[in-house]
JSON list of C-alpha atoms in Angstrom, two decimals:
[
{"chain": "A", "resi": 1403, "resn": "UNK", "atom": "CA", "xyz": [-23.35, 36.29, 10.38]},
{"chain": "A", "resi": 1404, "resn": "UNK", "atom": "CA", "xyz": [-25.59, 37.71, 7.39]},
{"chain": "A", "resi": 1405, "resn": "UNK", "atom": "CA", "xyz": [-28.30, 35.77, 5.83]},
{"chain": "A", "resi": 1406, "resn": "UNK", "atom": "CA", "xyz": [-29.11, 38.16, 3.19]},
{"chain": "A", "resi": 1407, "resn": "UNK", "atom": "CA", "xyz": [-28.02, 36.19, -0.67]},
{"chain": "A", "resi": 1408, "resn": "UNK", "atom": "CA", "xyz": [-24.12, 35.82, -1.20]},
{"chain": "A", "resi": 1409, "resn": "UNK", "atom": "CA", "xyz": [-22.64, 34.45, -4.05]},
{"chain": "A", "resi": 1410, "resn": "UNK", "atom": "CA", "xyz": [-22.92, 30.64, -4.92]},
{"chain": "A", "resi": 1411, "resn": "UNK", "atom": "CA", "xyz": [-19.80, 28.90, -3.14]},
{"chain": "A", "resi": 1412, "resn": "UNK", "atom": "CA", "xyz": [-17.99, 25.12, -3.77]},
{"chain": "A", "resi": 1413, "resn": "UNK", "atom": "CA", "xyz": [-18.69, 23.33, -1.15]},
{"chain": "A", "resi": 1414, "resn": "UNK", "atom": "CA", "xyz": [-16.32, 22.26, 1.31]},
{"chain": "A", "resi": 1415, "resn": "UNK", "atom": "CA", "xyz": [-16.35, 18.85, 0.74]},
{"chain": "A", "resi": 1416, "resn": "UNK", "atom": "CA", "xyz": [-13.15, 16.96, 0.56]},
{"chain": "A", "resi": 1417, "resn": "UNK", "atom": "CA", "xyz": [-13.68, 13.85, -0.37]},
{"chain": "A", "resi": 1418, "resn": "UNK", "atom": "CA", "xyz": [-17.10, 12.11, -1.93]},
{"chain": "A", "resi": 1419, "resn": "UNK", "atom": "CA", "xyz": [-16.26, 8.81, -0.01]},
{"chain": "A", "resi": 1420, "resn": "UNK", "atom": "CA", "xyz": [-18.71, 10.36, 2.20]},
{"chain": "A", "resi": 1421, "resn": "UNK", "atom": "CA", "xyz": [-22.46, 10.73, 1.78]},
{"chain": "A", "resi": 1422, "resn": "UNK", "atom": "CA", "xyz": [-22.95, 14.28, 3.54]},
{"chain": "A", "resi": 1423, "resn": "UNK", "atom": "CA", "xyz": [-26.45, 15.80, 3.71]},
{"chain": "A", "resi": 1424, "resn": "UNK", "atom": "CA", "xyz": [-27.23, 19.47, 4.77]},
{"chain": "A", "resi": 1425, "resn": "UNK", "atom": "CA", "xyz": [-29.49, 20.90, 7.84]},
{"chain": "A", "resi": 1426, "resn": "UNK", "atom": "CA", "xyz": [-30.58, 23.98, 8.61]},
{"chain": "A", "resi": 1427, "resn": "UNK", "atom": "CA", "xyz": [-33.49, 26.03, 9.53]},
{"chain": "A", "resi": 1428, "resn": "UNK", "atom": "CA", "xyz": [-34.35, 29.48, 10.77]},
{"chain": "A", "resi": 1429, "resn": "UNK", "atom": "CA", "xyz": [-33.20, 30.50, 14.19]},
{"chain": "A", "resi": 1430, "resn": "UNK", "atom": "CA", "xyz": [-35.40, 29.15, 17.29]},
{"chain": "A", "resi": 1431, "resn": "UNK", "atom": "CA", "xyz": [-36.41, 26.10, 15.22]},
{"chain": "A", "resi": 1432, "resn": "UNK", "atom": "CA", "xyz": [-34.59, 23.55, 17.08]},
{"chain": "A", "resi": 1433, "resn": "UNK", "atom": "CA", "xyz": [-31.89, 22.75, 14.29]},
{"chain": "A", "resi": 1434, "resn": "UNK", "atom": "CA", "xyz": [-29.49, 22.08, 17.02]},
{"chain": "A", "resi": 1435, "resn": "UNK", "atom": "CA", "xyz": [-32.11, 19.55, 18.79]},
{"chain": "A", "resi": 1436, "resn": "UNK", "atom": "CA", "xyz": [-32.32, 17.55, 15.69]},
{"chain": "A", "resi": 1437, "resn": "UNK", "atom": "CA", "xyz": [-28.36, 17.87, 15.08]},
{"chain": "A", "resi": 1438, "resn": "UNK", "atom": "CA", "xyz": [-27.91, 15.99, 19.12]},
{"chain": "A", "resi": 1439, "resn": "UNK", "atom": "CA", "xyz": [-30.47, 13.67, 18.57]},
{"chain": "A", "resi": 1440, "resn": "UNK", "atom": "CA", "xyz": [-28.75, 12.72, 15.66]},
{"chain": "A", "resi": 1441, "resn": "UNK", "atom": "CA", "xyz": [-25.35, 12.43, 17.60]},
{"chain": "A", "resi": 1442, "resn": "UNK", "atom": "CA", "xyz": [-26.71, 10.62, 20.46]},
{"chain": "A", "resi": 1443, "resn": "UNK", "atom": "CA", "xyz": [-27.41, 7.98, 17.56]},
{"chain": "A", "resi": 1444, "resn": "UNK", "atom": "CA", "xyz": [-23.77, 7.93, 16.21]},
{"chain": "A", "resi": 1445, "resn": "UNK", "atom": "CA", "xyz": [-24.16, 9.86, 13.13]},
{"chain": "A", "resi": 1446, "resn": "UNK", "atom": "CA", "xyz": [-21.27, 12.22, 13.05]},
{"chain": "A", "resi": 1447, "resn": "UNK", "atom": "CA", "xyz": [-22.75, 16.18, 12.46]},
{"chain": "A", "resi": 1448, "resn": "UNK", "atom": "CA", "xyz": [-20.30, 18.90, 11.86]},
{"chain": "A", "resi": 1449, "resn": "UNK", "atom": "CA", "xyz": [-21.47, 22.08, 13.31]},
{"chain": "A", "resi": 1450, "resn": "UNK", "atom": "CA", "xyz": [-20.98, 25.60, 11.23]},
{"chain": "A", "resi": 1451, "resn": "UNK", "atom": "CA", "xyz": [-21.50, 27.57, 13.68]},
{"chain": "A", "resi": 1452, "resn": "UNK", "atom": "CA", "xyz": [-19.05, 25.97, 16.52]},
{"chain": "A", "resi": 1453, "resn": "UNK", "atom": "CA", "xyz": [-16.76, 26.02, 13.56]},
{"chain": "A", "resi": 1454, "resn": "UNK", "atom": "CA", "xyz": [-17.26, 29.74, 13.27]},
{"chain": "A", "resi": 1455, "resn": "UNK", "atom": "CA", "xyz": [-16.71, 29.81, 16.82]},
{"chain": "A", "resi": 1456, "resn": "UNK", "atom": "CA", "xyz": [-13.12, 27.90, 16.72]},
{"chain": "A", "resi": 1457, "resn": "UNK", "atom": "CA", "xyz": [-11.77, 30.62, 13.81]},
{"chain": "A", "resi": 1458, "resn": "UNK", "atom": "CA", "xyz": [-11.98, 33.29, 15.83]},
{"chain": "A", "resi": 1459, "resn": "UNK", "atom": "CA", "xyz": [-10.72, 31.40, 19.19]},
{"chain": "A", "resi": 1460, "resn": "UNK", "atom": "CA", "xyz": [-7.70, 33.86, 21.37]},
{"chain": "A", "resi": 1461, "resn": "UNK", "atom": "CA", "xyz": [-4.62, 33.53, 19.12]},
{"chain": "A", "resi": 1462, "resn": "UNK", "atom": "CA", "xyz": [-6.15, 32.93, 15.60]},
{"chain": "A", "resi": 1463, "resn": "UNK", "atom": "CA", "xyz": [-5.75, 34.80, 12.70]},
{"chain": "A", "resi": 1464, "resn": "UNK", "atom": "CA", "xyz": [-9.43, 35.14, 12.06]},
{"chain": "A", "resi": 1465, "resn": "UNK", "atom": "CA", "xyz": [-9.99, 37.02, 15.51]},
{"chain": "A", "resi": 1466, "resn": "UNK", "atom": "CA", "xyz": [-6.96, 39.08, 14.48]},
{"chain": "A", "resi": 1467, "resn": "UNK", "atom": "CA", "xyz": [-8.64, 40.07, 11.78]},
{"chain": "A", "resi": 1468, "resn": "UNK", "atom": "CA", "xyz": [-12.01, 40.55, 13.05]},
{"chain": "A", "resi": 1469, "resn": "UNK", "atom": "CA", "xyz": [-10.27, 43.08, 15.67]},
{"chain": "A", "resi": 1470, "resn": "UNK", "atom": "CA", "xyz": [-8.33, 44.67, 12.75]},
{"chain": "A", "resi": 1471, "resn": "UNK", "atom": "CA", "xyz": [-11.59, 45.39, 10.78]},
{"chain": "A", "resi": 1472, "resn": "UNK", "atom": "CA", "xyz": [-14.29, 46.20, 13.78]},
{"chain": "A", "resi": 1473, "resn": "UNK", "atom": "CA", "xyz": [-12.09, 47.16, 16.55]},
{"chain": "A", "resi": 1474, "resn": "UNK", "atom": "CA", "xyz": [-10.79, 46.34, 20.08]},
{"chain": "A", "resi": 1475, "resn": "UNK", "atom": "CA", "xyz": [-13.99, 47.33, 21.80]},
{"chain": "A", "resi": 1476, "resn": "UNK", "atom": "CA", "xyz": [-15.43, 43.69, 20.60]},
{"chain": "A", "resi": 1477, "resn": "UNK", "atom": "CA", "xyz": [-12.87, 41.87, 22.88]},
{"chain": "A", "resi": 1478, "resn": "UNK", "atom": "CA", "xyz": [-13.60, 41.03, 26.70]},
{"chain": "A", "resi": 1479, "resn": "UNK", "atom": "CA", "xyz": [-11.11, 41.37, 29.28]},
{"chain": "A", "resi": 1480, "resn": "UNK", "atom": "CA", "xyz": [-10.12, 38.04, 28.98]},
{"chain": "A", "resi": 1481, "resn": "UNK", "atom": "CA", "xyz": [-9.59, 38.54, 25.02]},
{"chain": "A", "resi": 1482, "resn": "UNK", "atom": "CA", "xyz": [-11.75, 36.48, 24.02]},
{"chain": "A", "resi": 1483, "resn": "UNK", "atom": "CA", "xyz": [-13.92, 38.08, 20.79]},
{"chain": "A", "resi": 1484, "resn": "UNK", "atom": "CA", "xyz": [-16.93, 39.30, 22.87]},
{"chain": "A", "resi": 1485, "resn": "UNK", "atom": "CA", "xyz": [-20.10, 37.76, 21.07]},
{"chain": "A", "resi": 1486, "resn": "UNK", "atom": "CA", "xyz": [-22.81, 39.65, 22.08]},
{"chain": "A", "resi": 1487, "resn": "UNK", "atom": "CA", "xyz": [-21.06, 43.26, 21.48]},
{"chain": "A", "resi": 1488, "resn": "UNK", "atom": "CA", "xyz": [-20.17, 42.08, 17.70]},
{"chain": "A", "resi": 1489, "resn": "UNK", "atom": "CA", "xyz": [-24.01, 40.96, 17.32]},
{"chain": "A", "resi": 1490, "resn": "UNK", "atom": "CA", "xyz": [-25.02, 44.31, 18.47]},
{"chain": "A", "resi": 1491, "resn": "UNK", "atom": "CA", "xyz": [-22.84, 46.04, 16.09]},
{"chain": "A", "resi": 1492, "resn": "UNK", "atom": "CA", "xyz": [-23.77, 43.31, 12.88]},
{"chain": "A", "resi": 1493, "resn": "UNK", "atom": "CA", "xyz": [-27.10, 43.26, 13.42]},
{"chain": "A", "resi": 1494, "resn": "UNK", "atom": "CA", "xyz": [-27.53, 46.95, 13.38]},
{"chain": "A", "resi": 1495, "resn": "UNK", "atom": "CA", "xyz": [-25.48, 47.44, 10.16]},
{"chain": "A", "resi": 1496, "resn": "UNK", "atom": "CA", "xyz": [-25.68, 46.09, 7.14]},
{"chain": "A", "resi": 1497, "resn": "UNK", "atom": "CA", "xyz": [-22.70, 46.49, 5.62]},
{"chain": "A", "resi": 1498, "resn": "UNK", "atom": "CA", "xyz": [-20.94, 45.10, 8.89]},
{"chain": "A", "resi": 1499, "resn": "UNK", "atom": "CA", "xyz": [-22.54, 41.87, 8.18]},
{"chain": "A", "resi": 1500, "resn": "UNK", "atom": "CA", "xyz": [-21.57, 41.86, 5.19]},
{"chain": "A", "resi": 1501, "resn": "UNK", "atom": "CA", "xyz": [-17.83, 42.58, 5.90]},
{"chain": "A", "resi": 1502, "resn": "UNK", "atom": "CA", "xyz": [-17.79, 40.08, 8.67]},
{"chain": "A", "resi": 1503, "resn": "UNK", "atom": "CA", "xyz": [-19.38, 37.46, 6.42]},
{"chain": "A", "resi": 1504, "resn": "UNK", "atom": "CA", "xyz": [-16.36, 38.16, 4.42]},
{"chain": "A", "resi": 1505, "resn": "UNK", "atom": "CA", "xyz": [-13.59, 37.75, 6.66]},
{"chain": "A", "resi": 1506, "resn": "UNK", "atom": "CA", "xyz": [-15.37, 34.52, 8.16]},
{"chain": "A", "resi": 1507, "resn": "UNK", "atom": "CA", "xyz": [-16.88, 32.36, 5.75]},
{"chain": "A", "resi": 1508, "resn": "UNK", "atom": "CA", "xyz": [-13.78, 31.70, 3.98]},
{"chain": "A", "resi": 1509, "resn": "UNK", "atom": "CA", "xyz": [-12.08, 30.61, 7.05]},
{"chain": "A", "resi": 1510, "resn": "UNK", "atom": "CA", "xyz": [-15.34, 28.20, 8.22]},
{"chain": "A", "resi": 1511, "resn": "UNK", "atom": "CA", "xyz": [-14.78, 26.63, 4.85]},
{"chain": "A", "resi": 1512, "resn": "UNK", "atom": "CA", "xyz": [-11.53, 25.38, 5.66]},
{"chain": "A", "resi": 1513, "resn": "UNK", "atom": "CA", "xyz": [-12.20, 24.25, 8.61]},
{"chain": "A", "resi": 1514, "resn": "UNK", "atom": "CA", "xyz": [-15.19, 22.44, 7.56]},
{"chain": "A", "resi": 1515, "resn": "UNK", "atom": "CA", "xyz": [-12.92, 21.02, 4.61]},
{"chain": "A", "resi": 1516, "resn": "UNK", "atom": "CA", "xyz": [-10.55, 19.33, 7.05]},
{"chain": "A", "resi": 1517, "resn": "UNK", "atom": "CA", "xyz": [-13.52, 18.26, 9.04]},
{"chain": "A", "resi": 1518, "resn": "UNK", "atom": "CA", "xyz": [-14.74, 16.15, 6.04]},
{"chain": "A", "resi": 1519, "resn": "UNK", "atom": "CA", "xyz": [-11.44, 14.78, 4.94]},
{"chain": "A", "resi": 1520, "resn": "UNK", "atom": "CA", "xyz": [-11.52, 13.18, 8.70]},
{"chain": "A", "resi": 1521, "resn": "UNK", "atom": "CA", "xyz": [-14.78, 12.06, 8.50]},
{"chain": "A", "resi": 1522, "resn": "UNK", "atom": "CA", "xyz": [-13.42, 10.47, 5.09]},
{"chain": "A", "resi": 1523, "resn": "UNK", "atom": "CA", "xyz": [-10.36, 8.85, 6.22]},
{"chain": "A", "resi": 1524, "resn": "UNK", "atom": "CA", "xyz": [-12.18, 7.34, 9.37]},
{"chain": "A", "resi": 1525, "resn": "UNK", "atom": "CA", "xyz": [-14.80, 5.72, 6.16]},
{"chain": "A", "resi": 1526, "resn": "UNK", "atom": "CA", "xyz": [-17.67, 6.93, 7.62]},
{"chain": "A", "resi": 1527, "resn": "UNK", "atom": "CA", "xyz": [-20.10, 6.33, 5.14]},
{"chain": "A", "resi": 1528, "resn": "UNK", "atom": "CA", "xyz": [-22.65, 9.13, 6.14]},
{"chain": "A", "resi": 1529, "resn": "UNK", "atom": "CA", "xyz": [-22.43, 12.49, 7.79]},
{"chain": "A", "resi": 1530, "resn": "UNK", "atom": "CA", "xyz": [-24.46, 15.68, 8.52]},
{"chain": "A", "resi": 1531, "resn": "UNK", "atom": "CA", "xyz": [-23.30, 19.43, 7.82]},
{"chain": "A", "resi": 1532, "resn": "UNK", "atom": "CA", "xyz": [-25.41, 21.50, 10.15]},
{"chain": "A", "resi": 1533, "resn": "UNK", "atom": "CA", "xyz": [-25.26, 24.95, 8.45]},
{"chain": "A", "resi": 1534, "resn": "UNK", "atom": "CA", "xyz": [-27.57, 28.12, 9.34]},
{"chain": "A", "resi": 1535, "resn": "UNK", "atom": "CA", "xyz": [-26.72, 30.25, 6.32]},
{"chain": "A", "resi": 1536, "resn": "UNK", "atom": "CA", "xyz": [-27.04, 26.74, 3.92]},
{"chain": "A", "resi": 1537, "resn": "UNK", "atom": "CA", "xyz": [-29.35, 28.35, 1.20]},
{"chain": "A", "resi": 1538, "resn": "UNK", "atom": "CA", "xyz": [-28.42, 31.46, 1.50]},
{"chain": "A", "resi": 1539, "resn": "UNK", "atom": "CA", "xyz": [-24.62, 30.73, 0.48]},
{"chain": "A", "resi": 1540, "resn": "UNK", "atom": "CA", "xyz": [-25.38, 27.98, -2.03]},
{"chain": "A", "resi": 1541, "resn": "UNK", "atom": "CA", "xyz": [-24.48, 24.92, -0.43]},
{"chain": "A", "resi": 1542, "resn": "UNK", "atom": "CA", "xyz": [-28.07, 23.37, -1.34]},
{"chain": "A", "resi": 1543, "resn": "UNK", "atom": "CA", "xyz": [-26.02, 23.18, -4.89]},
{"chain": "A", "resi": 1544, "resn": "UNK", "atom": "CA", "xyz": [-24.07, 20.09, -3.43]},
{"chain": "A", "resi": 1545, "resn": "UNK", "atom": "CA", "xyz": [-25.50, 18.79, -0.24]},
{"chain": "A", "resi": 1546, "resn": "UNK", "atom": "CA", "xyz": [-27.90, 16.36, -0.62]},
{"chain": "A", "resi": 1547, "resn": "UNK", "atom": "CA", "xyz": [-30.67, 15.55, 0.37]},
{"chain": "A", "resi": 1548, "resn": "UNK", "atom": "CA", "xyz": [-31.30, 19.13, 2.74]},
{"chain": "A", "resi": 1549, "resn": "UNK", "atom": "CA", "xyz": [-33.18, 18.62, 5.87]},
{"chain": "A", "resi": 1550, "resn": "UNK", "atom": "CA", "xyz": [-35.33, 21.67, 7.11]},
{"chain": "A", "resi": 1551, "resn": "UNK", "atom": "CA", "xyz": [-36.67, 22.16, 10.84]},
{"chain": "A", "resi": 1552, "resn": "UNK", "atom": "CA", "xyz": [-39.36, 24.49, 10.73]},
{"chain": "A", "resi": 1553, "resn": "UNK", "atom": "CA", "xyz": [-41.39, 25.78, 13.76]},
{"chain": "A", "resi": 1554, "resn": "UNK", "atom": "CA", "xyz": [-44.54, 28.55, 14.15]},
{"chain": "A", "resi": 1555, "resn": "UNK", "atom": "CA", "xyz": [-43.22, 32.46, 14.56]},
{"chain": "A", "resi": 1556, "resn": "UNK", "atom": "CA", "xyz": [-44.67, 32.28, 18.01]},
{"chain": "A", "resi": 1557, "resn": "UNK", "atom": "CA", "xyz": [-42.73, 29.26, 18.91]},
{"chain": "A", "resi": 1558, "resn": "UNK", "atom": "CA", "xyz": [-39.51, 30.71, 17.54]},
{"chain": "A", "resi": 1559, "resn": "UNK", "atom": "CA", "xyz": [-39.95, 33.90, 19.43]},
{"chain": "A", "resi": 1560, "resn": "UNK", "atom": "CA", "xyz": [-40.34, 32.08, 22.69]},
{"chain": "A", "resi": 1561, "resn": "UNK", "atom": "CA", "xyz": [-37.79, 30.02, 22.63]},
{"chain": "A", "resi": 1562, "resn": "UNK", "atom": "CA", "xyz": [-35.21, 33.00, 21.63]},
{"chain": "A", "resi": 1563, "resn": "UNK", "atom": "CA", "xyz": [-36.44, 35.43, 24.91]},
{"chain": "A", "resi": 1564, "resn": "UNK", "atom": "CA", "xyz": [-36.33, 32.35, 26.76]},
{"chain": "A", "resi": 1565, "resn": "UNK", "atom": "CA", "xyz": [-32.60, 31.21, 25.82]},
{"chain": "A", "resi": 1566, "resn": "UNK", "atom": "CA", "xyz": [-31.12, 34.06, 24.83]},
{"chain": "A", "resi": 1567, "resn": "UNK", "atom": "CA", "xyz": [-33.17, 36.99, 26.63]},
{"chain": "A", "resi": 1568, "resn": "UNK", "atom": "CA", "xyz": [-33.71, 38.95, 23.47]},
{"chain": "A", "resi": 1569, "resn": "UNK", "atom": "CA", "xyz": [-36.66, 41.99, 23.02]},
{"chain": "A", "resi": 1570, "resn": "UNK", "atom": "CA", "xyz": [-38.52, 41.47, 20.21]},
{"chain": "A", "resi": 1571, "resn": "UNK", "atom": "CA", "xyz": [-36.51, 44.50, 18.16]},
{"chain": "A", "resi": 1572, "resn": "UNK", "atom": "CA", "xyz": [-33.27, 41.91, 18.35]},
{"chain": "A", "resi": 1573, "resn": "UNK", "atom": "CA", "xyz": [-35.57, 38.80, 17.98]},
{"chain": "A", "resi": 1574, "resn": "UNK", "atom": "CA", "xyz": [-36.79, 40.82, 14.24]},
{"chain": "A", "resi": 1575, "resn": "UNK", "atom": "CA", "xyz": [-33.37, 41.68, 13.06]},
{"chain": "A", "resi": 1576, "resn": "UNK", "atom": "CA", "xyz": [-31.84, 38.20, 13.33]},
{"chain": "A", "resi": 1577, "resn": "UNK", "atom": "CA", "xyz": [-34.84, 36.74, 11.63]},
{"chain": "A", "resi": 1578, "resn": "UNK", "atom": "CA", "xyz": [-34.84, 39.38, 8.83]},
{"chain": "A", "resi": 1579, "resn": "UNK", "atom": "CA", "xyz": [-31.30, 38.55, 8.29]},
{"chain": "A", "resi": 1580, "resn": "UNK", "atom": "CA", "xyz": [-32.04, 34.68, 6.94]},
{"chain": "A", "resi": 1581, "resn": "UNK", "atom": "CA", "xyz": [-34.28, 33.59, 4.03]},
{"chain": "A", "resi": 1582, "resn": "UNK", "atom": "CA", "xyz": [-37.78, 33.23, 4.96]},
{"chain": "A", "resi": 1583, "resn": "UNK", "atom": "CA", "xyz": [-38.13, 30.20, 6.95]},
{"chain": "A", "resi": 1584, "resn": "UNK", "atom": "CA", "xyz": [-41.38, 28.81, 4.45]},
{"chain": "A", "resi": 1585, "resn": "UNK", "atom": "CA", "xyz": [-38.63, 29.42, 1.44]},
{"chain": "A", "resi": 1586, "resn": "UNK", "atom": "CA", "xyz": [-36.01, 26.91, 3.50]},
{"chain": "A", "resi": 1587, "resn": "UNK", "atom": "CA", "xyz": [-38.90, 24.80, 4.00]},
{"chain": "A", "resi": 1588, "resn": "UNK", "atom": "CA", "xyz": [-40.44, 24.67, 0.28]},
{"chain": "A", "resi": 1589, "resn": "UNK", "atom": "CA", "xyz": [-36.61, 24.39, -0.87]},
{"chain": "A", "resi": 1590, "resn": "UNK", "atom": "CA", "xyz": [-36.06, 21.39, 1.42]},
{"chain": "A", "resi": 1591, "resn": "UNK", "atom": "CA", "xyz": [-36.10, 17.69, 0.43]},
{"chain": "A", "resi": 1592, "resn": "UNK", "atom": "CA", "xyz": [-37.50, 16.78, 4.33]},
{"chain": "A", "resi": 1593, "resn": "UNK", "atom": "CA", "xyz": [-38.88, 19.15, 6.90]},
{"chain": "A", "resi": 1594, "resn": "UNK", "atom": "CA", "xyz": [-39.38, 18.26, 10.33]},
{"chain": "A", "resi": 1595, "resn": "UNK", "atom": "CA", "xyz": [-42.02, 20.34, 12.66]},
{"chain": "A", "resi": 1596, "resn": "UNK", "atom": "CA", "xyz": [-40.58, 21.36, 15.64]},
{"chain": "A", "resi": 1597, "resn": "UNK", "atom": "CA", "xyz": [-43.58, 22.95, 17.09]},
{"chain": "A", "resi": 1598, "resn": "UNK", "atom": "CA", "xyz": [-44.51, 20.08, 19.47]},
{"chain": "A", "resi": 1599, "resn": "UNK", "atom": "CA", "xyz": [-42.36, 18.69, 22.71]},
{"chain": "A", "resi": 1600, "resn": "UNK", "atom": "CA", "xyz": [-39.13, 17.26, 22.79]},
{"chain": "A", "resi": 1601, "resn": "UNK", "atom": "CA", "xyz": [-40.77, 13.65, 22.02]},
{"chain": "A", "resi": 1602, "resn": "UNK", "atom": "CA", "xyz": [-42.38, 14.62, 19.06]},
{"chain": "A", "resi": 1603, "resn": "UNK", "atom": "CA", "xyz": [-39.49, 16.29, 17.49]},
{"chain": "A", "resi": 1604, "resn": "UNK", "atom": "CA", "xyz": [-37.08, 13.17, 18.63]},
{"chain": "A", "resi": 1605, "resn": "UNK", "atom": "CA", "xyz": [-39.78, 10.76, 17.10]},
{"chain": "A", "resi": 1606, "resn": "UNK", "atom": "CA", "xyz": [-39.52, 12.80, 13.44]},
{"chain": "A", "resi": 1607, "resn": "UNK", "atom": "CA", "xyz": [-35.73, 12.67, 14.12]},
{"chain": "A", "resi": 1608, "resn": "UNK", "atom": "CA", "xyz": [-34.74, 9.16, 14.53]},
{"chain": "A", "resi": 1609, "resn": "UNK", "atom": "CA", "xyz": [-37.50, 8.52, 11.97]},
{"chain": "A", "resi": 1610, "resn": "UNK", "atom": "CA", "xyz": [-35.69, 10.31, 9.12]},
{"chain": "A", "resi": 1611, "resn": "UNK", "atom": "CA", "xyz": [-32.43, 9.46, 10.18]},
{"chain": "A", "resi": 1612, "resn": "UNK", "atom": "CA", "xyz": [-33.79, 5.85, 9.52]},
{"chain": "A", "resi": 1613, "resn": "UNK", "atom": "CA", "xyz": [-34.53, 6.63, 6.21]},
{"chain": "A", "resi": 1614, "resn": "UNK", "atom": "CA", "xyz": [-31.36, 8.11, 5.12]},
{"chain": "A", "resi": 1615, "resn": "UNK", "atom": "CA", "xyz": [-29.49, 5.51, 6.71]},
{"chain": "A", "resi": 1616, "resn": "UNK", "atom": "CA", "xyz": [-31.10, 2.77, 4.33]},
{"chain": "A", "resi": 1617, "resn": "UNK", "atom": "CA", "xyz": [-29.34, 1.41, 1.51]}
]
């Protein structure tokens, strides 16, 4: 989805039983490391993006519409919305991101709503909303505190051609199409360096999480 600014947005939270703190970063950081670290400890971490993924699922409304608006060509044969075609076709175009951001973001809010209303009926008293887009829709406005996870250009690029395959050309658009990773970072309240190994990022990890566990 776009990164460029959208308009400020209430956050989804549905009840204020629970302490819920934001975390993001740019893409290749290693958000997603941090956010199973944190899981493997117990804290619960509700994902935007696998929420994004579940409202346009075969059958939903949101893929309906998302078909409606860009057309059949970004199914697969098994109708399933075919990621990698819509990127293609988002990335290259503006204005498609911006009408996709449209048609989705309302639709993640919900779900993340009812996500947080089970979180508050099960009491838990502190929970993570792992969110890509945070800044750039607002939602620094009422999570708190907002975790960063930062990492070196060079890093980032490597990681994406190594997961995902990309050339540099794709690499460059989905980068240009979030705030500025050292904005995120001088916005946060924590960052955590993910330039280093899988240790050193899991040390910074359980570290924080510590912290914001502590009375």
């Amino acid at each position: 989805m776009d990164g460029s600014p959208l308009p400020r947005e209430r956050s989804p939270v549905a009840c204020q039983s629970v302490i819920l703190f934001g975390l993001t970063g740019g893409i290749g950081t290693g958000k997603s490391t941090v956010a199973q670290l944190w899981r493997q400890e117990g804290l619960p971490v509700i994902d935007a993006d696998r929420l994004a993924r579940e409202v346009v699922a075969p059958g939903t409304a949101g893929l309906q519409s998302v078909v409606e608006t860009f057309g059949p060509e970004v199914l697969g044969p098994d109708g399933a919305l075919a990621r990698e075609r819509l990127a293609a076709l988002v990335f290259s175009e503006p204005t498609a991101r911006h009408t996709l951001d449209a048609l989705l973001h309302p639709l993640v809010r919900e779900a993340a709503s009812r996500r947080f209303l089970e979180l508050a009926e099960q009491q838990a008293p502190l929970a993570c909303y792992e969110v890509p887009l945070l800044y750039e829709v607002g939602l620094d406005a009422e999570l708190s505190p907002v975790v960063v996870v930062t990492a070196s250009l060079n890093v980032r690029r490597q990681r994406l051609r190594a997961r995902n395959g990309w050339s540099d050309a794709e690499i460059d658009a989905r980068i240009a199409a979030q705030l500025p990773l050292e904005e995120k970072a001088r916005r946060a309240d924590y960052v955590l360096d993910n330039d280093g190994d899988r240790e050193s990022i899991a040390r910074g990890a359980l570290q924080l999480l510590a912290e914001l566990r502590a009375p």
